[in-house]
């Protein structure tokens, strides 16, 4: 069981995890401050989504890259559209982290078992 946890939760690079954790923390704080009013459920939801956000984002990016091909650099796209797309991806990844992250963790485990 320890190997499964290590290969899934430890499967992201430290740089990727920290970078996306900071973004997730920003959304988590904003969510908790705007919805909690001292209630436990929104606080727990905000904390869980923040902790799972990096895995959710990895899974969403990997899935979209597999679906549409390439790395999604958007070299020929308008900058405003790219920022909008990234912002929507962050929102979807954070708000649906509890749903997306389990699939992402299974995918990360699969990737780490192949190597």
Short mmCIF file of C-alpha atoms in Angstrom, two decimals:
data_model
loop_
_atom_site.label_atom_id
_atom_site.label_comp_id
_atom_site.label_asym_id
_atom_site.label_seq_id
_atom_site.Cartn_x
_atom_site.Cartn_y
_atom_site.Cartn_z
CA UNK A 1 0.00 0.00 0.00
CA UNK A 2 2.89 2.35 0.77
CA UNK A 3 4.18 1.91 -2.79
CA UNK A 4 0.80 2.85 -4.28
CA UNK A 5 0.63 6.04 -2.22
CA UNK A 6 4.23 6.93 -3.01
CA UNK A 7 3.83 6.35 -6.75
CA UNK A 8 0.59 8.32 -6.97
CA UNK A 9 0.85 11.19 -4.49
CA UNK A 10 4.62 11.47 -4.95
CA UNK A 11 4.43 11.23 -8.71
CA UNK A 12 4.43 14.95 -9.49
CA UNK A 13 7.60 16.98 -9.60
CA UNK A 14 8.15 19.26 -6.62
CA UNK A 15 8.21 22.35 -8.83
CA UNK A 16 4.87 21.45 -10.47
CA UNK A 17 3.23 20.61 -7.14
CA UNK A 18 4.37 23.80 -5.38
CA UNK A 19 3.49 26.04 -8.33
CA UNK A 20 -0.02 24.67 -8.59
CA UNK A 21 -0.48 24.37 -4.83
CA UNK A 22 0.11 28.13 -4.52
CA UNK A 23 -2.57 28.81 -7.16
CA UNK A 24 -4.88 26.37 -5.42
CA UNK A 25 -4.19 28.03 -2.08
CA UNK A 26 -5.16 31.39 -3.53
CA UNK A 27 -8.49 30.01 -4.76
CA UNK A 28 -8.97 28.10 -1.50
CA UNK A 29 -8.53 31.20 0.65
CA UNK A 30 -10.87 33.20 -1.58
CA UNK A 31 -13.46 30.40 -1.50
CA UNK A 32 -13.29 29.99 2.28
CA UNK A 33 -13.45 33.72 2.94
CA UNK A 34 -16.41 34.20 0.61
CA UNK A 35 -18.52 31.18 1.62
CA UNK A 36 -17.66 29.77 5.03
CA UNK A 37 -19.17 32.19 7.61
CA UNK A 38 -17.65 29.90 10.23
CA UNK A 39 -19.33 26.74 8.90
CA UNK A 40 -17.26 23.56 8.80
CA UNK A 41 -18.36 22.10 5.43
CA UNK A 42 -17.15 24.97 3.19
CA UNK A 43 -13.87 25.11 5.11
CA UNK A 44 -13.28 21.36 4.67
CA UNK A 45 -14.26 21.56 1.01
CA UNK A 46 -11.86 24.45 0.47
CA UNK A 47 -8.98 22.65 2.20
CA UNK A 48 -9.56 19.37 0.34
CA UNK A 49 -9.86 21.07 -3.04
CA UNK A 50 -6.70 23.06 -2.35
CA UNK A 51 -4.69 19.95 -1.42
CA UNK A 52 -5.99 17.98 -4.41
CA UNK A 53 -5.82 20.82 -6.94
CA UNK A 54 -2.28 20.07 -8.26
CA UNK A 55 -3.29 16.48 -9.03
CA UNK A 56 -6.55 17.63 -10.59
CA UNK A 57 -4.74 20.16 -12.76
CA UNK A 58 -2.20 17.56 -13.89
CA UNK A 59 -5.00 15.19 -14.84
CA UNK A 60 -6.98 17.84 -16.68
CA UNK A 61 -3.91 19.03 -18.63
CA UNK A 62 -2.87 15.47 -19.45
CA UNK A 63 -6.37 14.55 -20.58
CA UNK A 64 -6.73 17.62 -22.76
CA UNK A 65 -3.28 17.04 -24.27
CA UNK A 66 -4.20 13.45 -25.10
CA UNK A 67 -7.55 14.52 -26.50
CA UNK A 68 -6.36 17.45 -28.61
CA UNK A 69 -2.73 16.46 -29.10
CA UNK A 70 0.37 18.49 -28.47
CA UNK A 71 1.34 20.44 -25.42
CA UNK A 72 -1.20 23.20 -25.92
CA UNK A 73 1.32 26.01 -26.24
CA UNK A 74 -1.06 28.04 -28.40
CA UNK A 75 1.66 29.86 -30.31
CA UNK A 76 -0.77 31.15 -32.92
CA UNK A 77 -3.57 32.08 -30.52
CA UNK A 78 -4.62 35.43 -29.11
CA UNK A 79 -3.10 36.19 -25.69
CA UNK A 80 -6.50 37.09 -24.22
CA UNK A 81 -7.88 33.72 -25.28
CA UNK A 82 -4.90 31.89 -23.76
CA UNK A 83 -5.36 33.69 -20.42
CA UNK A 84 -9.08 32.97 -20.46
CA UNK A 85 -8.44 29.31 -21.23
CA UNK A 86 -5.89 29.03 -18.40
CA UNK A 87 -8.23 30.78 -15.95
CA UNK A 88 -11.12 28.48 -16.86
CA UNK A 89 -8.81 25.46 -16.51
CA UNK A 90 -7.76 26.64 -13.04
CA UNK A 91 -11.38 27.16 -11.98
CA UNK A 92 -12.53 23.78 -13.31
CA UNK A 93 -9.53 22.00 -11.79
CA UNK A 94 -10.06 23.60 -8.37
CA UNK A 95 -13.85 23.34 -8.11
CA UNK A 96 -13.95 19.75 -9.37
CA UNK A 97 -10.73 18.58 -7.68
CA UNK A 98 -12.58 16.01 -5.56
CA UNK A 99 -13.91 14.41 -8.74
CA UNK A 100 -10.90 14.78 -11.07
CA UNK A 101 -8.07 14.03 -8.61
CA UNK A 102 -8.82 10.30 -8.05
CA UNK A 103 -8.60 9.70 -11.81
CA UNK A 104 -5.43 11.80 -11.96
CA UNK A 105 -3.84 9.86 -9.11
CA UNK A 106 -4.62 6.58 -10.87
CA UNK A 107 -3.09 7.97 -14.07
CA UNK A 108 0.03 9.15 -12.21
CA UNK A 109 0.35 5.70 -10.62
CA UNK A 110 0.04 4.14 -14.09
CA UNK A 111 2.74 6.47 -15.47
CA UNK A 112 5.10 5.67 -12.63
CA UNK A 113 4.53 1.92 -13.00
CA UNK A 114 5.49 2.07 -16.69
CA UNK A 115 8.91 3.53 -15.93
#
